[in-house]
Short mmCIF file of C-alpha atoms and ligand atoms in Angstrom, two decimals:
data_model
loop_
_atom_site.label_atom_id
_atom_site.label_comp_id
_atom_site.label_asym_id
_atom_site.label_seq_id
_atom_site.Cartn_x
_atom_site.Cartn_y
_atom_site.Cartn_z
CA UNK A 1 0.00 0.00 0.00
CA UNK A 2 1.18 3.53 -0.73
CA UNK A 3 0.49 6.25 1.80
CA UNK A 4 0.61 9.85 0.69
CA UNK A 5 1.36 13.06 2.53
CA UNK A 6 1.30 16.57 1.05
CA UNK A 7 4.19 18.95 1.65
CA UNK A 8 5.81 21.86 -0.20
CA UNK A 9 9.07 22.73 -1.93
CA UNK A 10 10.09 26.38 -1.76
CA UNK A 11 10.54 28.12 -5.05
CA UNK A 12 11.44 31.73 -4.36
CA UNK A 13 8.94 32.72 -1.71
CA UNK A 14 6.27 30.39 -3.02
CA UNK A 15 5.46 26.94 -1.75
CA UNK A 16 5.05 24.43 -4.60
CA UNK A 17 2.99 21.30 -3.75
CA UNK A 18 5.04 18.13 -3.32
CA UNK A 19 3.54 14.70 -2.78
CA UNK A 20 5.44 12.37 -0.42
CA UNK A 21 4.63 8.78 -1.38
CA UNK A 22 5.69 6.02 1.01
CA UNK A 23 5.58 2.36 0.08
CA UNK A 24 6.45 -0.54 2.39
CA UNK A 25 6.87 -3.74 0.39
CA UNK A 26 8.65 -7.07 0.62
CA UNK A 27 12.21 -6.94 -0.66
CA UNK A 28 15.71 -6.05 0.53
CA UNK A 29 15.52 -4.39 3.92
CA UNK A 30 16.33 -0.67 3.61
CA UNK A 31 14.95 2.79 3.06
CA UNK A 32 15.42 4.74 -0.16
CA UNK A 33 14.47 8.32 -0.99
CA UNK A 34 14.04 9.27 -4.65
CA UNK A 35 12.85 12.44 -6.42
CA UNK A 36 15.92 14.73 -6.69
CA UNK A 37 16.66 15.04 -2.96
CA UNK A 38 19.63 17.22 -1.94
CA UNK A 39 22.01 16.18 0.84
CA UNK A 40 19.76 17.44 3.65
CA UNK A 41 16.78 15.49 2.27
CA UNK A 42 18.86 12.34 1.73
CA UNK A 43 20.06 12.49 5.34
CA UNK A 44 16.46 12.65 6.43
CA UNK A 45 16.51 8.82 6.29
CA UNK A 46 18.73 8.63 9.38
CA UNK A 47 16.73 11.24 11.33
CA UNK A 48 13.39 9.64 10.50
CA UNK A 49 14.52 6.15 11.51
CA UNK A 50 15.96 7.40 14.81
CA UNK A 51 12.93 9.59 15.60
CA UNK A 52 10.49 6.74 14.92
CA UNK A 53 12.58 4.42 17.07
CA UNK A 54 12.62 6.98 19.90
CA UNK A 55 8.83 7.25 19.60
CA UNK A 56 8.47 3.50 20.14
CA UNK A 57 8.03 2.50 16.52
CA UNK A 58 10.54 0.34 14.72
CA UNK A 59 10.67 -0.09 10.98
CA UNK A 60 9.55 -3.44 9.59
CA UNK A 61 12.14 -5.70 7.98
CA UNK A 62 10.96 -4.73 4.53
CA UNK A 63 11.89 -2.43 1.69
CA UNK A 64 10.73 1.17 2.22
CA UNK A 65 10.62 3.42 -0.82
CA UNK A 66 9.91 7.12 -0.54
CA UNK A 67 9.19 9.14 -3.64
CA UNK A 68 9.01 12.92 -3.61
CA UNK A 69 6.80 13.84 -6.56
CA UNK A 70 7.07 15.62 -8.98
CA UNK A 71 10.32 13.73 -9.44
CA UNK A 72 11.99 16.38 -11.62
CA UNK A 73 11.64 19.26 -9.12
CA UNK A 74 14.79 19.62 -6.96
CA UNK A 75 14.04 19.21 -3.21
CA UNK A 76 16.18 21.23 -0.81
CA UNK A 77 16.18 21.40 2.97
CA UNK A 78 15.32 19.42 6.05
CA UNK A 79 11.61 20.22 6.25
CA UNK A 80 10.63 16.96 4.47
CA UNK A 81 11.50 14.87 7.58
CA UNK A 82 8.11 15.17 9.22
CA UNK A 83 6.12 14.40 6.08
CA UNK A 84 8.25 11.29 5.46
CA UNK A 85 7.88 10.14 9.07
CA UNK A 86 4.10 10.67 9.07
CA UNK A 87 3.80 8.85 5.74
CA UNK A 88 5.65 5.91 7.28
CA UNK A 89 3.53 5.99 10.44
CA UNK A 90 0.38 5.94 8.30
CA UNK A 91 1.77 3.06 6.22
CA UNK A 92 2.51 1.12 9.43
CA UNK A 93 -0.91 1.88 10.92
CA UNK A 94 0.46 4.00 13.81
CA UNK A 95 -1.88 6.83 12.85
CA UNK A 96 -5.21 6.56 11.02
CA UNK A 97 -4.66 6.47 7.24
CA UNK A 98 -7.15 9.26 6.53
CA UNK A 99 -5.87 11.57 9.30
CA UNK A 100 -3.34 13.25 7.03
CA UNK A 101 -5.39 13.90 3.95
CA UNK A 102 -6.53 17.35 5.09
CA UNK A 103 -3.03 18.60 5.92
CA UNK A 104 0.22 19.61 4.32
CA UNK A 105 3.22 18.86 6.51
CA UNK A 106 6.57 20.60 7.15
CA UNK A 107 9.05 19.98 9.96
CA UNK A 108 12.49 18.71 10.81
CA UNK A 109 12.98 15.79 13.20
CA UNK A 110 15.43 15.49 16.06
CA UNK A 111 16.74 12.02 16.85
CA UNK A 112 14.63 11.90 20.04
CA UNK A 113 11.37 12.29 18.13
CA UNK A 114 10.82 15.98 18.89
CA UNK A 115 10.09 18.32 16.00
CA UNK A 116 12.51 21.18 15.28
CA UNK A 117 11.62 24.57 13.76
CA UNK A 118 12.01 25.04 10.03
CA UNK A 119 12.28 28.10 7.81
CA UNK A 120 9.32 28.93 5.59
CA UNK A 121 6.33 27.99 7.79
CA UNK A 122 4.40 31.08 6.65
CA UNK A 123 4.66 30.46 2.88
CA UNK A 124 4.00 26.76 3.60
CA UNK A 125 0.76 27.64 5.39
CA UNK A 126 -0.30 29.90 2.52
CA UNK A 127 0.49 27.17 -0.01
CA UNK A 128 -1.40 24.60 2.10
CA UNK A 129 -4.42 26.91 2.17
CA UNK A 130 -4.26 27.23 -1.62
CA UNK A 131 -4.35 23.41 -1.80
CA UNK A 132 -7.46 23.48 0.40
CA UNK A 133 -5.60 21.90 3.33
CA UNK A 134 -4.46 22.80 6.84
CA UNK A 135 -0.82 22.67 7.99
CA UNK A 136 1.09 20.48 10.42
CA UNK A 137 4.28 22.28 11.45
CA UNK A 138 6.72 22.38 14.39
CA UNK A 139 5.50 23.99 17.65
CA UNK A 140 8.18 26.67 17.31
CA UNK A 141 6.87 27.68 13.86
CA UNK A 142 3.17 27.65 14.79
CA UNK A 143 2.87 31.35 15.64
CA UNK A 144 4.33 32.22 12.25
CA UNK A 145 2.05 29.86 10.31
CA UNK A 146 -1.00 31.20 12.14
CA UNK A 147 -0.53 34.53 10.30
CA UNK A 148 -1.60 32.87 7.05
CA UNK A 149 -5.27 33.25 8.05
CA UNK A 150 -7.90 32.46 10.68
CA UNK A 151 -9.60 29.86 8.52
CA UNK A 152 -6.57 27.59 8.23
CA UNK A 153 -6.39 24.55 10.46
CA UNK A 154 -2.94 24.48 12.05
CA UNK A 155 -1.46 21.74 14.22
CA UNK A 156 1.86 22.58 15.85
CA UNK A 157 2.99 19.54 17.89
CA UNK A 158 6.24 19.36 19.89
CA UNK A 159 6.89 15.71 19.06
CA UNK A 160 5.74 12.80 16.94
CA UNK A 161 4.11 11.28 20.03
CA UNK A 162 2.07 14.43 20.72
CA UNK A 163 0.79 14.36 17.15
CA UNK A 164 -0.05 10.65 17.24
CA UNK A 165 -1.94 11.21 20.51
CA UNK A 166 -3.87 14.06 18.91
CA UNK A 167 -5.00 11.83 16.06
CA UNK A 168 -5.95 9.09 18.51
CA UNK A 169 -7.96 11.62 20.50
CA UNK A 170 -6.01 11.23 23.75
CA UNK A 171 -4.48 14.72 23.65
CA UNK A 172 -5.79 17.87 21.97
CA UNK A 173 -3.45 20.29 20.22
CA UNK A 174 -4.80 23.83 20.30
CA UNK A 175 -4.37 26.22 17.40
CA UNK A 176 -1.32 28.49 17.82
CA UNK A 177 -1.92 32.26 18.07
CA UNK A 178 -0.28 34.76 15.69
CA UNK A 179 2.21 36.89 17.61
CA UNK A 180 3.38 40.50 17.13
CA UNK A 181 6.99 41.48 17.68
CA UNK A 182 7.40 44.43 20.03
CA UNK A 183 10.00 46.73 18.49
CA UNK A 184 11.91 49.25 20.59
CA UNK A 185 9.75 52.38 20.61
CA UNK A 186 12.54 54.93 20.76
CA UNK A 187 14.38 54.86 17.45
CA UNK A 188 17.33 57.22 17.01
CA UNK A 189 15.81 60.66 16.32
CA UNK A 190 16.69 63.29 13.70
CA UNK A 191 16.66 65.91 16.46
CA UNK A 192 20.06 64.54 17.64
CA UNK A 193 21.72 65.77 14.46
CA UNK A 194 23.06 69.28 14.66
CA UNK A 195 23.12 71.39 11.49
CA UNK A 196 23.17 69.40 8.21
CA UNK A 197 19.85 70.95 7.18
CA UNK A 198 20.24 70.21 3.49
CA UNK A 199 21.22 66.60 4.18
CA UNK A 200 18.14 66.19 6.37
CA UNK A 201 16.00 67.66 3.60
CA UNK A 202 17.44 65.16 1.10
CA UNK A 203 16.77 62.33 3.56
CA UNK A 204 13.15 63.47 3.84
CA UNK A 205 12.73 63.62 0.05
CA UNK A 206 14.29 60.18 -0.35
CA UNK A 207 11.95 58.76 2.30
CA UNK A 208 8.90 60.42 0.77
CA UNK A 209 9.41 59.02 -2.74
CA UNK A 210 11.44 55.88 -2.03
CA UNK A 211 14.42 57.32 -3.94
CA UNK A 212 17.95 55.96 -3.88
CA UNK A 213 20.31 58.23 -1.97
CA UNK A 214 24.10 58.62 -1.81
CA UNK A 215 25.80 60.75 0.83
CA UNK A 216 29.37 61.82 0.18
CA UNK A 217 31.41 63.55 2.87
CA UNK A 218 34.49 63.56 5.10
CA UNK A 219 34.82 61.27 8.13
CA UNK A 220 32.69 62.19 11.11
CA UNK A 221 30.34 64.48 9.22
CA UNK A 222 27.33 62.42 10.30
CA UNK A 223 26.50 60.26 7.26
CA UNK A 224 26.04 57.02 9.16
CA UNK A 225 24.16 58.97 11.82
CA UNK A 226 21.77 60.41 9.21
CA UNK A 227 21.12 57.02 7.61
CA UNK A 228 20.37 55.39 10.95
CA UNK A 229 17.60 57.99 11.46
CA UNK A 230 15.82 56.95 8.26
CA UNK A 231 13.68 54.21 9.93
CA UNK A 232 12.24 56.85 12.26
CA UNK A 233 10.70 58.83 9.38
CA UNK A 234 9.50 55.98 7.15
CA UNK A 235 5.81 55.02 7.33
CA UNK A 236 4.93 51.55 8.70
CA UNK A 237 4.30 48.66 6.29
CA UNK A 238 0.81 48.24 4.87
CA UNK A 239 -0.88 44.85 5.39
CA UNK A 240 0.01 43.61 1.89
CA UNK A 241 3.62 44.78 2.19
CA UNK A 242 3.88 43.17 5.62
CA UNK A 243 2.89 39.79 4.22
CA UNK A 244 5.51 39.95 1.45
CA UNK A 245 8.24 41.05 3.83
CA UNK A 246 7.34 38.36 6.35
CA UNK A 247 7.32 35.63 3.68
CA UNK A 248 10.90 36.52 2.76
CA UNK A 249 11.98 36.64 6.40
CA UNK A 250 10.25 33.30 6.96
CA UNK A 251 12.07 31.65 4.03
CA UNK A 252 15.35 33.08 5.31
CA UNK A 253 14.57 31.72 8.80
CA UNK A 254 14.73 35.20 10.30
CA UNK A 255 11.32 35.51 11.92
CA UNK A 256 12.41 35.15 15.52
CA UNK A 257 9.74 33.32 17.47
CA UNK A 258 7.41 33.58 14.47
CA UNK A 259 6.57 37.15 15.43
CA UNK A 260 5.81 39.74 12.78
CA UNK A 261 6.40 43.48 12.94
CA UNK A 262 5.16 46.30 10.70
CA UNK A 263 8.46 48.17 10.96
CA UNK A 264 9.90 48.76 7.49
CA UNK A 265 13.03 46.64 6.91
CA UNK A 266 16.35 48.47 7.25
CA UNK A 267 19.27 46.24 6.36
CA UNK A 268 22.83 47.43 6.77
CA UNK A 269 25.22 44.67 5.66
CA UNK A 270 28.92 45.14 6.41
CA UNK A 271 31.11 46.01 3.44
CA UNK A 272 32.83 42.63 3.62
CA UNK A 273 29.54 41.02 2.45
CA UNK A 274 29.95 38.66 -0.48
CA UNK A 275 27.87 38.75 -3.63
CA UNK A 276 25.87 35.73 -2.43
CA UNK A 277 25.15 37.43 0.90
CA UNK A 278 23.93 40.56 -0.86
CA UNK A 279 21.81 39.21 -3.69
CA UNK A 280 21.10 35.69 -2.44
CA UNK A 281 22.17 32.24 -3.46
CA UNK A 282 25.01 30.15 -2.13
CA UNK A 283 24.83 26.40 -1.72
CA UNK A 284 21.09 26.54 -1.10
CA UNK A 285 19.05 29.27 -2.79
CA UNK A 286 18.32 31.82 -0.08
CA UNK A 287 17.18 35.43 -0.10
CA UNK A 288 20.07 37.88 0.23
CA UNK A 289 20.23 41.23 1.98
CA UNK A 290 18.67 42.96 -1.02
CA UNK A 291 15.57 40.74 -0.72
CA UNK A 292 15.47 41.00 3.07
CA UNK A 293 15.32 44.77 2.50
CA UNK A 294 12.26 44.35 0.22
CA UNK A 295 9.77 47.20 0.76
CA UNK A 296 12.39 48.92 2.90
CA UNK A 297 15.92 50.24 2.89
CA UNK A 298 19.25 48.66 2.00
CA UNK A 299 21.96 50.80 3.59
CA UNK A 300 25.48 50.35 2.25
CA UNK A 301 27.88 52.28 4.44
CA UNK A 302 31.40 52.88 3.05
CA UNK A 303 30.13 52.07 -0.46
CA UNK A 304 33.49 51.84 -2.31
CA UNK A 305 34.72 49.24 0.21
CA UNK A 306 32.22 46.66 -1.12
CA UNK A 307 33.63 44.40 -3.82
CA UNK A 308 32.88 45.59 -7.37
CA UNK A 309 31.15 42.25 -8.13
CA UNK A 310 28.84 42.62 -5.15
CA UNK A 311 27.94 46.18 -6.11
CA UNK A 312 27.33 45.42 -9.75
CA UNK A 313 25.12 42.48 -8.81
CA UNK A 314 22.77 45.09 -7.35
CA UNK A 315 22.17 46.70 -10.71
CA UNK A 316 19.55 44.22 -11.87
CA UNK A 317 17.44 44.18 -8.66
CA UNK A 318 17.59 47.99 -8.50
CA UNK A 319 16.11 48.20 -11.97
CA UNK A 320 13.57 45.36 -11.92
CA UNK A 321 12.64 45.08 -8.24
CA UNK A 322 13.43 41.39 -8.14
CA UNK A 323 16.48 39.26 -7.71
CA UNK A 324 16.95 36.27 -9.98
CA UNK A 325 19.30 33.48 -9.00
CA UNK A 326 20.05 31.11 -11.87
CA UNK A 327 21.06 27.53 -11.13
CA UNK A 328 22.10 24.71 -13.43
CA UNK A 329 18.68 23.09 -13.26
CA UNK A 330 16.31 25.86 -12.18
CA UNK A 331 16.03 29.57 -11.52
CA UNK A 332 14.62 31.23 -8.46
CA UNK A 333 13.48 34.79 -8.03
CA UNK A 334 12.94 36.75 -4.84
CA UNK A 335 11.23 40.14 -4.61
CA UNK A 336 13.72 42.98 -4.05
CA UNK A 337 11.94 46.28 -4.29
CA UNK A 338 14.34 48.40 -2.32
CA UNK A 339 15.43 51.90 -1.60
CA UNK A 340 19.23 52.02 -1.72
CA UNK A 341 20.91 54.39 0.70
CA UNK A 342 24.68 54.61 0.59
CA UNK A 343 27.42 56.63 2.25
CA UNK A 344 31.03 57.18 1.27
CA UNK A 345 34.05 59.40 1.75
CA UNK A 346 35.13 61.35 -1.32
CA UNK A 347 38.61 59.75 -1.33
CA UNK A 348 40.81 57.27 0.51
CA UNK A 349 42.04 59.85 3.04
CA UNK A 350 38.48 61.10 3.29
CA UNK A 351 39.08 64.81 2.99
CA UNK A 352 39.08 65.61 -0.74
CA UNK A 353 37.17 68.79 -1.50
CA UNK A 354 37.51 70.16 2.05
CA UNK A 355 38.72 73.77 2.07
CA UNK A 356 42.49 73.95 2.41
CA UNK A 357 43.07 70.21 2.09
CA UNK A 358 45.32 68.57 -0.47
CA UNK A 359 45.44 64.80 -0.59
CA UNK A 360 48.91 63.31 -0.07
CA UNK A 361 48.38 61.16 -3.16
CA UNK A 362 47.16 64.07 -5.27
CA UNK A 363 44.15 63.83 -7.51
CA UNK A 364 44.59 60.05 -7.85
CA UNK A 365 43.37 59.72 -4.27
CA UNK A 366 39.79 60.67 -5.11
CA UNK A 367 39.82 59.30 -8.67
CA UNK A 368 40.90 55.80 -7.60
CA UNK A 369 38.51 55.69 -4.68
CA UNK A 370 35.43 56.88 -6.54
CA UNK A 371 36.33 54.81 -9.58
CA UNK A 372 35.37 51.71 -7.61
CA UNK A 373 31.73 52.55 -8.12
CA UNK A 374 30.67 51.81 -11.65
CA UNK A 375 28.92 54.42 -13.76
CA UNK A 376 25.78 52.28 -14.23
CA UNK A 377 25.36 51.89 -10.47
CA UNK A 378 25.84 55.63 -9.99
CA UNK A 379 23.26 56.28 -12.71
CA UNK A 380 20.66 54.45 -10.59
CA UNK A 381 21.08 56.86 -7.69
CA UNK A 382 18.53 59.66 -7.86
CA UNK A 383 19.72 61.85 -5.02
CA UNK A 384 23.39 62.50 -4.38
CA UNK A 385 24.42 64.95 -1.74
CA UNK A 386 27.56 66.41 -0.21
CA UNK A 387 27.59 66.10 3.54
CA UNK A 388 30.34 68.54 4.56
CA UNK A 389 31.83 68.51 8.05
CA UNK A 390 29.46 70.11 10.49
CA UNK A 391 30.52 73.64 11.44
CA UNK A 392 31.74 74.52 14.91
CA UNK A 393 28.91 77.05 15.22
CA UNK A 394 26.34 74.33 14.60
CA UNK A 395 27.94 72.03 17.13
CA UNK A 396 28.33 74.56 19.92
CA UNK A 397 25.16 76.62 19.48
CA UNK A 398 22.82 74.60 17.32
CA UNK A 399 19.45 75.81 16.16
CA UNK A 400 16.53 73.80 17.50
CA UNK A 401 16.35 70.71 15.29
CA UNK A 402 13.09 69.22 14.07
CA UNK A 403 12.13 65.86 15.55
CA UNK A 404 11.62 62.72 13.47
CA UNK A 405 7.91 62.69 14.31
CA UNK A 406 7.37 66.02 12.47
CA UNK A 407 9.30 64.88 9.41
CA UNK A 408 7.52 61.51 9.45
CA UNK A 409 4.18 63.33 9.23
CA UNK A 410 5.23 65.13 6.02
CA UNK A 411 6.62 61.91 4.57
CA UNK A 412 3.35 60.10 5.33
CA UNK A 413 1.38 62.95 3.68
CA UNK A 414 3.46 62.73 0.49
CA UNK A 415 3.18 58.94 0.44
CA UNK A 416 -0.62 59.20 0.81
CA UNK A 417 -0.75 61.55 -2.19
CA UNK A 418 1.22 59.04 -4.23
CA UNK A 419 -0.91 56.10 -3.18
CA UNK A 420 -4.16 57.90 -4.00
CA UNK A 421 -2.83 58.94 -7.40
CA UNK A 422 -1.76 55.39 -8.25
CA UNK A 423 -5.12 54.04 -7.11
CA UNK A 424 -6.95 56.55 -9.32
CA UNK A 425 -4.80 55.47 -12.27
CA UNK A 426 -5.53 51.79 -11.63
CA UNK A 427 -1.92 51.09 -10.61
CA UNK A 428 -2.61 49.87 -7.09
CA UNK A 429 0.57 47.76 -6.95
CA UNK A 430 2.73 50.91 -7.13
CA UNK A 431 3.43 52.73 -3.88
CA UNK A 432 6.13 55.30 -4.49
CA UNK A 433 7.19 57.58 -7.32
CA UNK A 434 10.50 55.73 -7.47
CA UNK A 435 8.64 52.58 -8.59
CA UNK A 436 6.88 54.27 -11.55
CA UNK A 437 7.48 53.11 -15.10
CA UNK A 438 8.94 55.67 -17.47
CA UNK A 439 5.68 56.08 -19.37
CA UNK A 440 3.76 56.66 -16.17
CA UNK A 441 6.18 59.19 -14.71
CA UNK A 442 6.07 61.21 -17.94
CA UNK A 443 2.30 61.31 -17.54
CA UNK A 444 2.09 62.22 -13.85
CA UNK A 445 5.10 64.54 -13.62
CA UNK A 446 4.49 66.77 -16.61
CA UNK A 447 6.21 70.07 -15.74
CA UNK A 448 4.56 73.48 -16.16
CA UNK A 449 5.97 75.67 -19.02
CA UNK A 450 8.67 77.29 -16.83
CA UNK A 451 9.74 73.93 -15.53
CA UNK A 452 9.86 72.51 -19.04
CA UNK A 453 12.18 75.28 -20.16
CA UNK A 454 14.52 74.65 -17.24
CA UNK A 455 14.51 70.92 -17.90
CA UNK A 456 15.30 71.47 -21.56
CA UNK A 457 18.21 73.80 -20.79
CA UNK A 458 19.61 71.51 -18.11
CA UNK A 459 19.31 68.39 -20.25
CA UNK A 460 21.21 70.10 -23.05
CA UNK A 461 24.02 71.37 -20.85
CA UNK A 462 24.47 68.37 -18.61
CA UNK A 463 23.75 65.56 -21.02
CA UNK A 464 21.63 63.38 -18.74
CA UNK A 465 21.15 59.74 -19.64
CA UNK A 466 17.59 58.73 -20.48
CA UNK A 467 17.46 57.07 -17.10
CA UNK A 468 18.78 60.25 -15.49
CA UNK A 469 16.05 62.29 -17.15
CA UNK A 470 13.28 60.04 -15.86
CA UNK A 471 14.80 59.89 -12.40
CA UNK A 472 14.86 63.68 -12.23
CA UNK A 473 11.15 63.67 -13.08
CA UNK A 474 10.49 61.15 -10.32
CA UNK A 475 12.29 63.21 -7.68
CA UNK A 476 10.54 66.38 -8.90
CA UNK A 477 7.18 64.61 -8.59
CA UNK A 478 8.02 63.71 -4.98
CA UNK A 479 9.02 67.31 -4.23
CA UNK A 480 5.67 68.52 -5.59
CA UNK A 481 3.91 65.86 -3.47
CA UNK A 482 5.70 67.10 -0.36
CA UNK A 483 4.39 70.58 -1.24
CA UNK A 484 0.90 69.16 -1.80
CA UNK A 485 0.88 70.40 -5.40
CA UNK A 486 -0.66 68.68 -8.39
CA UNK A 487 1.76 70.04 -11.00
CA UNK A 488 5.52 69.90 -11.04
CA UNK A 489 6.96 73.41 -11.07
CA UNK A 490 10.30 75.00 -11.88
CA UNK A 491 11.46 74.99 -8.25
CA UNK A 492 10.78 71.29 -7.89
CA UNK A 493 12.75 70.54 -11.03
CA UNK A 494 15.60 72.80 -9.99
CA UNK A 495 15.94 70.99 -6.68
CA UNK A 496 15.69 67.57 -8.36
CA UNK A 497 18.41 68.52 -10.89
CA UNK A 498 20.66 69.81 -8.11
CA UNK A 499 20.45 66.42 -6.38
CA UNK A 500 21.47 64.68 -9.58
CA UNK A 501 24.45 66.88 -10.41
CA UNK A 502 25.98 67.04 -6.93
CA UNK A 503 27.42 63.59 -7.48
CA UNK A 504 28.46 64.33 -11.06
CA UNK A 505 30.39 67.34 -9.85
CA UNK A 506 32.24 65.32 -7.25
CA UNK A 507 32.99 62.61 -9.75
CA UNK A 508 34.26 65.17 -12.23
CA UNK A 509 36.46 66.72 -9.55
CA UNK A 510 38.01 63.30 -8.94
N1 ATP B 601 25.70 66.78 12.70
C1 ATP B 601 26.06 66.16 13.81
N2 ATP B 601 25.42 66.40 14.96
C2 ATP B 601 25.79 65.79 16.10
N3 ATP B 601 26.78 64.89 16.18
C3 ATP B 601 27.45 64.58 15.06
C4 ATP B 601 27.12 65.20 13.82
N4 ATP B 601 27.94 64.71 12.89
C5 ATP B 601 28.73 63.83 13.50
N5 ATP B 601 28.44 63.73 14.81
C6 ATP B 601 29.14 62.88 15.79
O1 ATP B 601 30.19 62.24 15.10
C7 ATP B 601 30.07 60.84 15.21
C8 ATP B 601 30.43 60.19 13.91
O2 ATP B 601 29.43 60.42 12.95
P1 ATP B 601 29.15 59.39 11.78
O3 ATP B 601 29.58 58.04 12.19
O4 ATP B 601 27.76 59.53 11.33
O5 ATP B 601 30.16 59.94 10.69
P2 ATP B 601 30.34 59.45 9.20
O6 ATP B 601 30.06 60.61 8.33
O7 ATP B 601 29.56 58.25 8.96
O8 ATP B 601 31.90 59.18 9.18
P3 ATP B 601 32.72 58.06 8.37
O9 ATP B 601 32.90 58.61 6.99
O10 ATP B 601 34.02 58.00 9.09
O11 ATP B 601 31.96 56.80 8.42
C9 ATP B 601 28.64 60.57 15.63
O12 ATP B 601 28.54 59.44 16.42
C10 ATP B 601 28.30 61.83 16.41
O13 ATP B 601 28.69 61.69 17.75
MG1 MG B 602 30.09 56.28 8.64
#
């Protein structure tokens, strides 16, 4: 007899149905797993045998064949253990044969028969629901799976014995409750930053329209400090965004305790990060930092210190909003709609461009350092600003600085304007001006006659790329939104152009 248990394989952030078929038949004693298992799945044989033994069930002296169908889909990870063990228990009559038909199953087994947490319980629960089934998952992943919906039947046992008892009716497993992660309430506040008014303005504009931002300045001018204040002015995630973000965190195994939070992701990988760590991949396909920052911010401090390969790998996700990892036998894509924020010194010694400073290595100092960032990556950055050293006057007798709460209100207002406009245009999936297609931005950011003249003159003089032109329009649209204005005016365009050429000027000086 063949017993069948439903489970899932993860493809990107989606769960694809997989059928675990277990057959116990006369033949050479042994247990074989077929259906493109990777090493972790193949080793499942040892864990399953030990866990069943620890639960008081020994395998019969027969041939056990386990097929993971469809056979041509690669199976990665340790979450197949539980489905295989339950299939065997059903085949041996340890649990009722029909008990499993309404469930999909994910979970890893310990040798003592307890069930260990696995990554991806949330997408597994959503996939199970789509199959019209409930989910059996580890106790530690139950809170996470419960977020998939109230209507989904979820069993989250601690051990194989607890689950068997539940099916026999001697012990009842209650449905786990979805849990919310309490985030620290007091984020670093913009009010701590003295002076740097224009940098704060640029940070506000970037937050309002989801624009990529690069800050260039000498050491200690407050670039890292500014970037770390960004989370305090970004609006919380909407329900749909929250689900996407949590699915990625779930697949990456980063939902601690299965608790979700509506805080926008802010990822700040160290500059020693490899390409695989940034964009995903490695031995097992996994979301990288750029996907973990989906719907939020990827902050790259000391930008030129990242390897050129890692930086250039960001070009595709920055343009398309998704990260594709190609493998020999399949390709996986993870969402990666991010806002890139980066900081750097203008040169190796850090002081190029400061009044009265001459680099010991001459002009090569800045040229070599800035040359590490490729032109195409630079072209994707909408707002580039100089962050000069803060003046002594500002440090000693600063003007009263605005708090993050005030700035966050203006950002939320501008984001609301954008959302309403996109809804009215039937583009509900768009949320910020930065995400607009070129055709759409030309339609919604049409400048008034004065603005058009300025744009024409500037384009002629400065020779923007086509991408540069559209990105200027996007930033100008955000500036008009912050002002609550329907049309993009000359002042908005002038400010947007100034953000674009600040970086060009520095690069040219190098
Ligand atoms: N505008 C400012 N207001 C108040 N404190 C500041 C300001 N700028 C810098 N500081 C102080 O200087 C320290 C260093 O700032 P920060 O780390 O942000 O500099 P940075 O520009 O990132 O420098 P580096 O290029 O070396 O990374 C901060 O921890 C803070 O104490
Ligand atoms: Mg810094």
